[in-house]
mmCIF file of C-alpha atoms and ligand atoms in Angstrom:
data_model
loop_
_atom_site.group_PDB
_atom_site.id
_atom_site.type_symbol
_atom_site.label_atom_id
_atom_site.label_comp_id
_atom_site.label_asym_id
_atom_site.label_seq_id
_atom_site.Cartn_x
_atom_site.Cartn_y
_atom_site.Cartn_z
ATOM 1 C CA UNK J 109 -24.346 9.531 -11.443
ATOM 2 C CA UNK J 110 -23.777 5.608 -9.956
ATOM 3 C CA UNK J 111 -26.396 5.004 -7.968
ATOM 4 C CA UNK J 112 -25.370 2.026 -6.882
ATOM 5 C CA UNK J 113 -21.953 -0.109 -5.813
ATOM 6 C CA UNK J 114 -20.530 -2.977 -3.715
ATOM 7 C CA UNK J 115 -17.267 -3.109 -2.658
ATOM 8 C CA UNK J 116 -15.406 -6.336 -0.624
ATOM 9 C CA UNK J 117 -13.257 -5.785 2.153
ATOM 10 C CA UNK J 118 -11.073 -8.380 4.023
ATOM 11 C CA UNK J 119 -10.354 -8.004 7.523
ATOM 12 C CA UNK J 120 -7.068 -7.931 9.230
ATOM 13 C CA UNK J 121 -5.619 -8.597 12.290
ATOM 14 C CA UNK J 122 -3.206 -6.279 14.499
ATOM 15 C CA UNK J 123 0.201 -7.424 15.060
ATOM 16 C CA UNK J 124 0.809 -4.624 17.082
ATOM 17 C CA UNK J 125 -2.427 -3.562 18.284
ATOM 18 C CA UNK J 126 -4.872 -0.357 18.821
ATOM 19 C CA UNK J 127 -6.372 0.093 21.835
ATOM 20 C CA UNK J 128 -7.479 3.951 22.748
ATOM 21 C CA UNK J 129 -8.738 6.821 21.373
ATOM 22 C CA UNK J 130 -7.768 10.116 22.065
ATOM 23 C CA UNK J 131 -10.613 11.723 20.205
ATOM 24 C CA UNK J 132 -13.717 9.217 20.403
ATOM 25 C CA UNK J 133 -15.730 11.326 17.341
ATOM 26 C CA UNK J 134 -12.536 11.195 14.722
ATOM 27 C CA UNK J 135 -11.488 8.225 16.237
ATOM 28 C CA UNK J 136 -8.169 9.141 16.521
ATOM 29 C CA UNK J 137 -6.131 6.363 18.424
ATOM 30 C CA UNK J 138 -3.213 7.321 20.990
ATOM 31 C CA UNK J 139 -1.478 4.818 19.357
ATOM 32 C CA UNK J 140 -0.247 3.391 15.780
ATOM 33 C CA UNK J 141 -0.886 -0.054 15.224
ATOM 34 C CA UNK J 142 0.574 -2.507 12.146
ATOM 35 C CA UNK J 143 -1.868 -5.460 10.793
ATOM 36 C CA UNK J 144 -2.403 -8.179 8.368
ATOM 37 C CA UNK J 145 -5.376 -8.371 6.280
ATOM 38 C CA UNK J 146 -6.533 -11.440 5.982
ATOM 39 C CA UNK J 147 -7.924 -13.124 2.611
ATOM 40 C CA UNK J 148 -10.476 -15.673 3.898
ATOM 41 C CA UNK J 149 -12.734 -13.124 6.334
ATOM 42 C CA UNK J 150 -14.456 -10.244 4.361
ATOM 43 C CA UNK J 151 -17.636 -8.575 3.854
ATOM 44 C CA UNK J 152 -19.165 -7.775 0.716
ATOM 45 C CA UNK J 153 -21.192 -3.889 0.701
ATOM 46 C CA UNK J 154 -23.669 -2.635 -1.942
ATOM 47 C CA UNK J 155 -24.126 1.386 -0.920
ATOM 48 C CA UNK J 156 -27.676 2.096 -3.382
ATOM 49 C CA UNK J 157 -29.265 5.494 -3.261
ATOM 50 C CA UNK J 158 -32.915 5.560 -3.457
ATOM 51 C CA UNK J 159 -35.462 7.586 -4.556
ATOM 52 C CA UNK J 160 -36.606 10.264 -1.909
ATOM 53 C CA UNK J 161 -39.792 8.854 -0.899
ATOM 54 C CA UNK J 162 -38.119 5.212 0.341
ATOM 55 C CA UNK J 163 -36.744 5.017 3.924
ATOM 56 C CA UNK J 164 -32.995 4.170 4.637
ATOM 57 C CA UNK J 165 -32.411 0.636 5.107
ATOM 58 C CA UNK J 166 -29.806 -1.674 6.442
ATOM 59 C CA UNK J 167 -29.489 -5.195 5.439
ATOM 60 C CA UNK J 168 -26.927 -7.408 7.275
ATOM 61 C CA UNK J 169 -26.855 -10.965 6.056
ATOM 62 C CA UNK J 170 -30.032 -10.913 4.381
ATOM 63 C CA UNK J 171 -31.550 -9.722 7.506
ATOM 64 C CA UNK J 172 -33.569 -6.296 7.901
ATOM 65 C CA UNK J 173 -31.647 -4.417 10.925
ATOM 66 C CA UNK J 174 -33.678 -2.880 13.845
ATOM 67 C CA UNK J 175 -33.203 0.304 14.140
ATOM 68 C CA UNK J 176 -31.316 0.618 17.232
ATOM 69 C CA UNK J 177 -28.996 -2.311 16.068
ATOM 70 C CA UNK J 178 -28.359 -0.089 12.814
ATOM 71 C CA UNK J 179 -28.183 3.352 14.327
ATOM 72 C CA UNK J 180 -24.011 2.794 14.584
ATOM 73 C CA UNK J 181 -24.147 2.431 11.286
ATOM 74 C CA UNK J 182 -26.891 5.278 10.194
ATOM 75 C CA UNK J 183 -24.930 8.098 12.348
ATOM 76 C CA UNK J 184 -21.424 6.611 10.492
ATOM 77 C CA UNK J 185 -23.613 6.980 6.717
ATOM 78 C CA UNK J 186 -25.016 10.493 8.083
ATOM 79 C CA UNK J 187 -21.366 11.832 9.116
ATOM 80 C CA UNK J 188 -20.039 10.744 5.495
ATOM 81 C CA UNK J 189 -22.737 12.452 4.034
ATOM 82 C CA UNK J 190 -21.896 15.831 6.470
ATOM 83 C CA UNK J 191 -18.076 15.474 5.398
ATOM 84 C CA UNK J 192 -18.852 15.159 1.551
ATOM 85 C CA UNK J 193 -21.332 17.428 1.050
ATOM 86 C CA UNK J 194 -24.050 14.839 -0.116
ATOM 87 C CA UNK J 195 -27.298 13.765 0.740
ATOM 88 C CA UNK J 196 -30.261 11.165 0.196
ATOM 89 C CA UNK J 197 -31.844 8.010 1.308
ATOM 90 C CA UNK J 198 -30.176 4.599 1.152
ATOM 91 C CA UNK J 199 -29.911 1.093 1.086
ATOM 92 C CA UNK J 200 -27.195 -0.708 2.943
ATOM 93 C CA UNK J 201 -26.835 -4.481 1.773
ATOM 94 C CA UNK J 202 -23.950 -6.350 3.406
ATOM 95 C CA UNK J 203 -23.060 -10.105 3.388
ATOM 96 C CA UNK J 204 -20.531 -11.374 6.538
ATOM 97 C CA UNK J 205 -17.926 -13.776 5.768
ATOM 98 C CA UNK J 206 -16.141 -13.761 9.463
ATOM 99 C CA UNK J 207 -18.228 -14.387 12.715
ATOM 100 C CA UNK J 208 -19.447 -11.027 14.123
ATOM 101 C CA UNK J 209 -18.426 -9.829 17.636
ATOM 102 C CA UNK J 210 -16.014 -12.346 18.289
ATOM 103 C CA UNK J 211 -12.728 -10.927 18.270
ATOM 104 C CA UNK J 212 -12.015 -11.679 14.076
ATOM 105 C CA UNK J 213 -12.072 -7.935 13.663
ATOM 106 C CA UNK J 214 -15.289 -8.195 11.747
ATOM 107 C CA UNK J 215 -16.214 -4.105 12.220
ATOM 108 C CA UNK J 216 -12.922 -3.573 10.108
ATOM 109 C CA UNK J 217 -13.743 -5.423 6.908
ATOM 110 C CA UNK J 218 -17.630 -4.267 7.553
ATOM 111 C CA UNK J 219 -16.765 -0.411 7.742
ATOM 112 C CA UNK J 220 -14.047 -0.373 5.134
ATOM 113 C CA UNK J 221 -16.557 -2.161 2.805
ATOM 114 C CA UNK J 222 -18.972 0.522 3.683
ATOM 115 C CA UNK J 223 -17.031 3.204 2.969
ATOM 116 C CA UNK J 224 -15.796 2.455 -0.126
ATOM 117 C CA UNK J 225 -18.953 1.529 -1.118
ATOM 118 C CA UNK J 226 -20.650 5.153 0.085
ATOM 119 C CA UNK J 227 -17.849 6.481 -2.153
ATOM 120 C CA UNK J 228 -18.356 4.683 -5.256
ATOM 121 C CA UNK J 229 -21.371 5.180 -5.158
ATOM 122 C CA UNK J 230 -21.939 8.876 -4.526
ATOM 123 C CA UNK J 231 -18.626 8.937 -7.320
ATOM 124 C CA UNK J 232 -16.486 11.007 -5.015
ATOM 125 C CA UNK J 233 -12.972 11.539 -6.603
ATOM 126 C CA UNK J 234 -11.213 9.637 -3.007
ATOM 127 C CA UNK J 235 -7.732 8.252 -3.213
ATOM 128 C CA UNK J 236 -7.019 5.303 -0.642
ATOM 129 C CA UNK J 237 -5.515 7.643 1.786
ATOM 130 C CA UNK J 238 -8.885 9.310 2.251
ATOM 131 C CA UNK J 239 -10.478 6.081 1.700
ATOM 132 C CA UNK J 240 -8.273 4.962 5.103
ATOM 133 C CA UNK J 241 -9.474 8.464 6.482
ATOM 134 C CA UNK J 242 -13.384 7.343 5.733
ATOM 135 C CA UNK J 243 -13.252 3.804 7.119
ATOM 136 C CA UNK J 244 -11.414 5.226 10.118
ATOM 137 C CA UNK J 245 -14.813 7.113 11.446
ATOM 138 C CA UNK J 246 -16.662 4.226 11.378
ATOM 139 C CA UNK J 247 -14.134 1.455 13.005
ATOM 140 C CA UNK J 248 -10.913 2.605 14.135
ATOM 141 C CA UNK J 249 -9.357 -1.171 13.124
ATOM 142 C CA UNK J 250 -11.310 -0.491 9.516
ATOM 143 C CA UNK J 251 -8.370 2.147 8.047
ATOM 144 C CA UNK J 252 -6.317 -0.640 7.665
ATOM 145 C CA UNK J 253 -8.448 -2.970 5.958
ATOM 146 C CA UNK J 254 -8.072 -0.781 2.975
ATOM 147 C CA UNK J 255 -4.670 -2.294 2.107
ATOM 148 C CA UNK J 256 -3.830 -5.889 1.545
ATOM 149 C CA UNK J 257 -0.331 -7.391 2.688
ATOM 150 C CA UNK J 258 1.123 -5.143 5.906
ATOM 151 C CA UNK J 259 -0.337 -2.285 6.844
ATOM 152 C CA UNK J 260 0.316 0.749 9.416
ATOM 153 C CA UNK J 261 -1.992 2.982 10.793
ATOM 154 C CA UNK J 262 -0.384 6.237 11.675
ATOM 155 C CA UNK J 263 -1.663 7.537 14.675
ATOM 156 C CA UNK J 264 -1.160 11.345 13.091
ATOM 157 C CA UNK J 265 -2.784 14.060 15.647
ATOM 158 C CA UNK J 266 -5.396 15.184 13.535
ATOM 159 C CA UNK J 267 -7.907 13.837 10.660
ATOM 160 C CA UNK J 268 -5.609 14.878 8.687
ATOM 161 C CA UNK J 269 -2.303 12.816 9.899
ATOM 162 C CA UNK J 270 -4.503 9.440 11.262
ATOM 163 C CA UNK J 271 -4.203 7.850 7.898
ATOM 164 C CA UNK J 272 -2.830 4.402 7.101
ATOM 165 C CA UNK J 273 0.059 3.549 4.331
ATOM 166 C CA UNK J 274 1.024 -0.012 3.092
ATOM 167 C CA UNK J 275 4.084 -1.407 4.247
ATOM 168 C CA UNK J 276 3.936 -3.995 1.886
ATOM 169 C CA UNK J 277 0.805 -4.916 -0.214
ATOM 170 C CA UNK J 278 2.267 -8.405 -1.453
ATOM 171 C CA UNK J 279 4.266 -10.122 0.971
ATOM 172 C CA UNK J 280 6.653 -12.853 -0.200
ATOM 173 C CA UNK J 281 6.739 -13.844 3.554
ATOM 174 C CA UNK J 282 5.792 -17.254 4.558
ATOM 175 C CA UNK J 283 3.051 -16.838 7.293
ATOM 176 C CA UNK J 284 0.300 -18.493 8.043
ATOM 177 C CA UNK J 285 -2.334 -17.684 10.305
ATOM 178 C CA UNK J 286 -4.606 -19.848 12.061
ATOM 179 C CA UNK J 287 -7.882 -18.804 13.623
ATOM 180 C CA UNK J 288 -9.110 -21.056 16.023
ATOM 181 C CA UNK J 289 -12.689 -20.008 17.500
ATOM 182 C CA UNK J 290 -12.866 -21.231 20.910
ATOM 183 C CA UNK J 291 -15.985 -19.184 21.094
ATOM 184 C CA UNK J 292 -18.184 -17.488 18.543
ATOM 185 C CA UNK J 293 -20.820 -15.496 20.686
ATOM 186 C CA UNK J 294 -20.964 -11.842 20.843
ATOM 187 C CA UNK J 295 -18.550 -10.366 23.496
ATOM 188 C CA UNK J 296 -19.200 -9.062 26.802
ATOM 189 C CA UNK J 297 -17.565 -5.886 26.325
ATOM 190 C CA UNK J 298 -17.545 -4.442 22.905
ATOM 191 C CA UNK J 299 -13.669 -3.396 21.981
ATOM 192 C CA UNK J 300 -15.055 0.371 22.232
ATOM 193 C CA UNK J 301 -16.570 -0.117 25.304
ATOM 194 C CA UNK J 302 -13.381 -2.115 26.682
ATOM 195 C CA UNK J 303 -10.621 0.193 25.353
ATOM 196 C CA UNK J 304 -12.650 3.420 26.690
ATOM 197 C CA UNK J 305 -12.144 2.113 29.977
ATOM 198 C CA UNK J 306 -8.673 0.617 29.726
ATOM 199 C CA UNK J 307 -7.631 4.272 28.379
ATOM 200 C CA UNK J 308 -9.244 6.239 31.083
ATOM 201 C CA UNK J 309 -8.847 4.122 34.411
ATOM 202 C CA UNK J 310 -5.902 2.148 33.550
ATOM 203 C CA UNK J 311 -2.689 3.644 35.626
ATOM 204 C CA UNK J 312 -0.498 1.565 32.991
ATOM 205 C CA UNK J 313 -1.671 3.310 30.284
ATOM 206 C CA UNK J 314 1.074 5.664 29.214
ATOM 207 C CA UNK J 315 3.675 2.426 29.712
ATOM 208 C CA UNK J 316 1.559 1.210 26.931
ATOM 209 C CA UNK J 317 1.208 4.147 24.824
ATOM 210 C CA UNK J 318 5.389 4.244 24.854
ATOM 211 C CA UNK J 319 6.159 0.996 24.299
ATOM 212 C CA UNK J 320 3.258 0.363 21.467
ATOM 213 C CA UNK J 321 4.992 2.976 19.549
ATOM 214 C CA UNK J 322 8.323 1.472 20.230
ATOM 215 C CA UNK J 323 7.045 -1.861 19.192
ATOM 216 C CA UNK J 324 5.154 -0.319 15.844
ATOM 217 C CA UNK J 325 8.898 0.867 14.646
ATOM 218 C CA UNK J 326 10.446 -2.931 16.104
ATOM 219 C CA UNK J 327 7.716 -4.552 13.715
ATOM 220 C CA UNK J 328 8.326 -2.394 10.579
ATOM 221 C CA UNK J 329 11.916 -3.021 10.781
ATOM 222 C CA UNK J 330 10.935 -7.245 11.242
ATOM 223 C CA UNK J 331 8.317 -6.778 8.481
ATOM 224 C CA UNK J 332 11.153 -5.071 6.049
ATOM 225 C CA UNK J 333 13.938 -8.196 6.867
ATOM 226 C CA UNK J 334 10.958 -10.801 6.691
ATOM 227 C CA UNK J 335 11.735 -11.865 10.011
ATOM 228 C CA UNK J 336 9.506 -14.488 10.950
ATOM 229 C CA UNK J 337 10.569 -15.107 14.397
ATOM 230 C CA UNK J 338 10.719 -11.487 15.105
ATOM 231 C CA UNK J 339 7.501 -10.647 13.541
ATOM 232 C CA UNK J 340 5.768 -13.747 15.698
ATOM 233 C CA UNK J 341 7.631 -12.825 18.758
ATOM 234 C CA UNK J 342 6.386 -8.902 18.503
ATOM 235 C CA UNK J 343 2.743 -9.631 17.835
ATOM 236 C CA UNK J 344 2.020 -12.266 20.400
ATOM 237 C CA UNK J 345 3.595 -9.886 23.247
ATOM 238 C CA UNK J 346 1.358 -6.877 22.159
ATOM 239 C CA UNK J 347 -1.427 -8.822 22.510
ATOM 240 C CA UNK J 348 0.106 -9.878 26.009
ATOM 241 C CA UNK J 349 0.442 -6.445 26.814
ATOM 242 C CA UNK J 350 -2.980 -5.624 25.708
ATOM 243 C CA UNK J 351 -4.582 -8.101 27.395
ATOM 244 C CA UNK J 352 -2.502 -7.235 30.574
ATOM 245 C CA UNK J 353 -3.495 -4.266 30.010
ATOM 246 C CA UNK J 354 -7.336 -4.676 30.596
ATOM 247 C CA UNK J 355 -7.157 -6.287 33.912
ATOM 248 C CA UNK J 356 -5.266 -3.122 35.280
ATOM 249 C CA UNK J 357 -8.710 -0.743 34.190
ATOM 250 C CA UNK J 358 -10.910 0.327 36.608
ATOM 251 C CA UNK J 359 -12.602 -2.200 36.906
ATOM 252 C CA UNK J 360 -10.828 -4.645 35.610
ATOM 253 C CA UNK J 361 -11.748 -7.006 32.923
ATOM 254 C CA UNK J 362 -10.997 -10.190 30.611
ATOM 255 C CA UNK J 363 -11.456 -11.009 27.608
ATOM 256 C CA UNK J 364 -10.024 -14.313 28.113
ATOM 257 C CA UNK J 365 -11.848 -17.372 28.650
ATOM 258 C CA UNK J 366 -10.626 -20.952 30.146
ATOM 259 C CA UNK J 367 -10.738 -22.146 26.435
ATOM 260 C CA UNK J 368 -8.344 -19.041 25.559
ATOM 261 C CA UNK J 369 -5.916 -20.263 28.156
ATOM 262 C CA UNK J 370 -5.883 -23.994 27.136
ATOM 263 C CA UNK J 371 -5.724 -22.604 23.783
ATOM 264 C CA UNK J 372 -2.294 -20.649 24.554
ATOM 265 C CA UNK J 373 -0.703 -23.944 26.555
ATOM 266 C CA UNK J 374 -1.219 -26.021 23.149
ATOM 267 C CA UNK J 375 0.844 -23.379 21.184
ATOM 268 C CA UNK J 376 3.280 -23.444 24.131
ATOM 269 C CA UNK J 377 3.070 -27.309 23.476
ATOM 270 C CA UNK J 378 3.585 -26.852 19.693
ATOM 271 C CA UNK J 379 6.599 -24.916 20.297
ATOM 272 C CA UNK J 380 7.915 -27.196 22.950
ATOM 273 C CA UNK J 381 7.642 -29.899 20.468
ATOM 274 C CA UNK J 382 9.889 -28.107 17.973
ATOM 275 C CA UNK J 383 6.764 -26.481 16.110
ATOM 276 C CA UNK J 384 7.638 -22.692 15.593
ATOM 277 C CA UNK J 385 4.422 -20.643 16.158
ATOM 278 C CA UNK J 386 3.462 -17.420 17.909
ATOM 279 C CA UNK J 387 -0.592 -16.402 18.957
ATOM 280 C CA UNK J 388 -2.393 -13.030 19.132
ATOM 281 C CA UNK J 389 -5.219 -12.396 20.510
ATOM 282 C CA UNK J 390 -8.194 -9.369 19.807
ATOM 283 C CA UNK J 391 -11.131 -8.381 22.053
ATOM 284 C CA UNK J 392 -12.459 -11.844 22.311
ATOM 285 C CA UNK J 393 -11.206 -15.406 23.797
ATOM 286 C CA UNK J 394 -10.403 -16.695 20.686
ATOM 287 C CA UNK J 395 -6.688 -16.781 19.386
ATOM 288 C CA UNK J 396 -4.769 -16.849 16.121
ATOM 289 C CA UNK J 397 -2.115 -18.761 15.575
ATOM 290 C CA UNK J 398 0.474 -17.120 13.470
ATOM 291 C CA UNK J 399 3.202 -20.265 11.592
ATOM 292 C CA UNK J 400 4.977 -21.223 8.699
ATOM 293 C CA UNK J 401 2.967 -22.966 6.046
ATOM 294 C CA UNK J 402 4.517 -25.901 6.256
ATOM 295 C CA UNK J 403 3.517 -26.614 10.260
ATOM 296 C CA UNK J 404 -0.296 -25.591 9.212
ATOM 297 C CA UNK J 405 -1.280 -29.239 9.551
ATOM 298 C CA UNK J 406 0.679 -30.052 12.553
ATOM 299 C CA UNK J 407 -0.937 -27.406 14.226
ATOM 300 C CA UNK J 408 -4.414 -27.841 13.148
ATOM 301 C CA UNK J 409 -3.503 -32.133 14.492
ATOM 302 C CA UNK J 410 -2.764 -30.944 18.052
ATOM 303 C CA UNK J 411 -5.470 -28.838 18.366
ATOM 304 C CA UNK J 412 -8.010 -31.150 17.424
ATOM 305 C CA UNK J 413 -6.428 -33.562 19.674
ATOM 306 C CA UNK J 414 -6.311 -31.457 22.659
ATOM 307 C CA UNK J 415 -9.576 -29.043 22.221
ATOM 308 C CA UNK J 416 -12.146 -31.444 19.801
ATOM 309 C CA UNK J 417 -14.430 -28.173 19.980
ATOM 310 C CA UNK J 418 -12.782 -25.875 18.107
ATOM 311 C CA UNK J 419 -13.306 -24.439 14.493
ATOM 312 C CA UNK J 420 -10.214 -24.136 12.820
ATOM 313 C CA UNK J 421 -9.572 -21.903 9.435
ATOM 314 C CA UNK J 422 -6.253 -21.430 7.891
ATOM 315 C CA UNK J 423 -5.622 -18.343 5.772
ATOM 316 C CA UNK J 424 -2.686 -15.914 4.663
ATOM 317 C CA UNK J 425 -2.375 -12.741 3.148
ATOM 318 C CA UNK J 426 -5.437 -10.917 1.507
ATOM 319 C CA UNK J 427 -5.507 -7.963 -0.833
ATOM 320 C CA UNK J 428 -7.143 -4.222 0.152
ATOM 321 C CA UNK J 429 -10.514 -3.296 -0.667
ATOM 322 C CA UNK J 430 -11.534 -3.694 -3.853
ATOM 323 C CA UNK J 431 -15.163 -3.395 -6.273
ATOM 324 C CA UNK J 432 -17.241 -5.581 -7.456
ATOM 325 C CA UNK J 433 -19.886 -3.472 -8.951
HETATM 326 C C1 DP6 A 909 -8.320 -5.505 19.724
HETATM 327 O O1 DP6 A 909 -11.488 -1.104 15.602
HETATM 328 O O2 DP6 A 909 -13.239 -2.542 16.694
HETATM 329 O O3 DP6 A 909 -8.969 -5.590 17.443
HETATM 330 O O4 DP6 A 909 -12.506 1.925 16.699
HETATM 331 O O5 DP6 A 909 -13.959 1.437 18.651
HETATM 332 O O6 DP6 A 909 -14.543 0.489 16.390
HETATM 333 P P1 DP6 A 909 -13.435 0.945 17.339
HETATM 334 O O7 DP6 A 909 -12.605 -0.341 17.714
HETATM 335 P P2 DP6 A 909 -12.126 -1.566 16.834
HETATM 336 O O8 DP6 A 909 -11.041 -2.161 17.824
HETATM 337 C C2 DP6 A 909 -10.079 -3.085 17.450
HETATM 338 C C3 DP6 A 909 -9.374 -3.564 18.651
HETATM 339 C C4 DP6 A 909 -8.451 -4.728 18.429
HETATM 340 C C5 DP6 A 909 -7.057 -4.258 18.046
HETATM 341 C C6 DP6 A 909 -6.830 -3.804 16.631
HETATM 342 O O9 DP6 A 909 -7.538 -4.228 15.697
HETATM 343 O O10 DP6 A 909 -5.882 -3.011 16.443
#
C-alpha cells in the first residue's frame, strides 16, 4: 500500500456560475455551472496515513490547524473514508498558492487537491469522473477543478448524475484573465453561508435557476465556436445576475465593495476606449478581468493608474489535477 501522496490542483473560475444546493450533504447544486481553471492559483496536498497511535493532523501553509478551523475538513476526510470503505489516522499537509476566502475560489483547488490526494493515497482504483464526484463533497466549485481548459459541472439529480466532464481540456482560445484583488481579507459571508440564504429567501430564485441553465447551454455553444465576445459577454452577466441575485435574499446582502464598483467603471473605461474586456465576479469584491492577450498590459496600465492599490496577476488556462508524489 502508498501511504503517502500529494497531488496539485489549480483553481478555476465560473463563467457561468453555481450558486445553490439542493441537497446541502451531497452537495448537489440546483444548477450546472461551466468554469476555467486557472494555471497560476493552486494548492499542493500530501494525504499520509499514520500509524494508529498518532492523532490526525491538518497542516495549512505550514501552519498546525485548530481544531475547529479544521473540523470542515476532518468531517470531508471522515465521509471519504465512510464512502470507500477505509479507515485510519492522517496527516493533511497543504501549501496555498491563491489568497484564501477572498473570492479566487481557493476551496476548489484546496478540496480537489485533497481528494485526489485521499485517493492516491489509500490506492483506490477512481477514474476522474469519481474523482469530480469526491471533490464535489467537500466544495461544490472543487468538481471542476479536476479538469484543466473548460469545464461543466452537470447538475445530475443524484450522486450519481452531479459529475463534471471537460468541454475542452486545451483551449486554443485566446483569453486572458486578470485578477485584480481589491481586497484580500476573509469574507463576510462565506459562499455557503451566502448561497444558503440566496436559495431559500430569495423570491428570484427559480428566474435564476431557468436562465443559469439556459446560459450553461449559450456558453457551451460560445466555448465550441471560440467566441470570445460571446464567451465574455455570458460570464460577466452571470455574475451580474448572481450578484443581483444576493441583494433580493432575505436579508439581503453584498458582496460588493466601493473598490468592486470603481473596479467595474475602469473595465467600462477600457472598453469605452476601444479595449475589449468583460469581468466576473465570485463571493468576494474582487473582480477578474477576462481579455485578449494582447490588451493584458493595457489593462494592467489603467488600473494602476486609476486604483494604485490593487494587486494585479495575469494568468490563462491551467491543466486538471495532477500528482506529484
Ligand atoms: C461564487 O464551491 O465555495 O465561486 O459548495 O458551499 O463549498 P460550497 O461553495 P463554493 O462556492 C462557489 C461559489 C462561486 C461560484 C462558482 O464557483 O461556481
Amino acid at each position: 500500500m502508498v501511504h503517502a501522496a500529494t497531488a496539485r490542483a489549480h483553481t478555476n473560475i465560473a463563467l457561468i456560475k453555481y450558486w445553490g444546493k439542493k441537497d446541502a450533504a451531497l452537495r448537489l447544486p440546483f444548477t450546472s455551472s461551466i468554469s476555467m481553471t486557472l494555471e497560476k492559483f493552486y494548492a499542493d496536498t500530501s494525504f499520509t496515513l499514520l500509524p494508529s497511535t498518532q492523532e490526525s493532523e491538518f497542516i495549512l501553509d505550514g501552519e498546525q490547524v485548530s481544531a475547529s478551523a479544521a473540523a470542515r475538513v476532518m468531517t470531508y476526510v471522515a465521509t471519504l473514508q465512510q464512502r470507500h470503505g477505509v479507515s485510519g489516522t492522517f496527516r493533511i499537509e497543504s501549501h496555498n498558492h491563491v489568497p484564501i476566502s477572498a473570492g479566487l475560489a481557493s476551496s476548489s483547488s484546496a478540496f480537489c487537491a485533497l481528494a485526489a490526494a485521499f485517493a492516491a493515497a489509500y490506492e483506490l482504483d477512481v477514474d476522474r469522473t469519481e474523482l469530480s464526484r469526491m471533490a464535489r463533497l467537500g466544495s461544490g466549485s472543487a468538481t471542476r477543478s479536476v479538469f484543466g481548459g473548460f469545464a461543466k459541472w452537470e447538475r445530475g439529480h443524484d450522486d450519481e448524475t452531479s459529475v463534471t466532464r471537460p468541454l475542452d481540456e486545451h483551449p486554443s482560445l485566446d483569453l486572458s484573465l486578470t485578477a485584480v484583488e481589491v481586497d484580500t481579507s476573509p469574507k463576510a459571508v462565506p459562499s455557503t453561508v451566502g448561497m444558503r440564504r440566496t436559495a431559500e429567501t430569495s423570491p428570484y430564485y427559480p428566474v435564476w435557476v431557468e436562465n443559469t441553465e439556459k446560459a450553461c447551454g449559450l456558453m457551451e455553444r460560445a466555448i465550441a465556436a471560440q467566441d470570445f465576445t460571446r464567451i465574455g459577454e455570458l460570464a460577466q452577466q452571470s455574475a451580474l445576475d448572481m450578484h443581483a441575485l444576493t441583494m433580493t435574499a432575505r436579508p439581503g446582502f453584498t458582496y460588493f465593495q466601493p473598490e468592486t464598483l470603481a473596479a467595474i467603471s475602469t473595465v467600462e473605461a477600457l472598453n469605452d476606449a476601444g479595449v475589449e474586456c468583460y469581468f466576473t465576479i465570485d463571493a468576494g469584491p474582487n473582480i477578474k478581468v477576462l481579455s485578449r492577450a494582447e490588451n493584458v498590459e493595457e489593462i494592467a496600465n489603467r488600473f494602476r493608474a486609476h486604483m494604485p492599490a490593487v494587486t494585479l496577476t495575469t494568468t490563462s488556462f491551467g491543466p486538471g489535477v495532477e500528482y506529484l508524489a
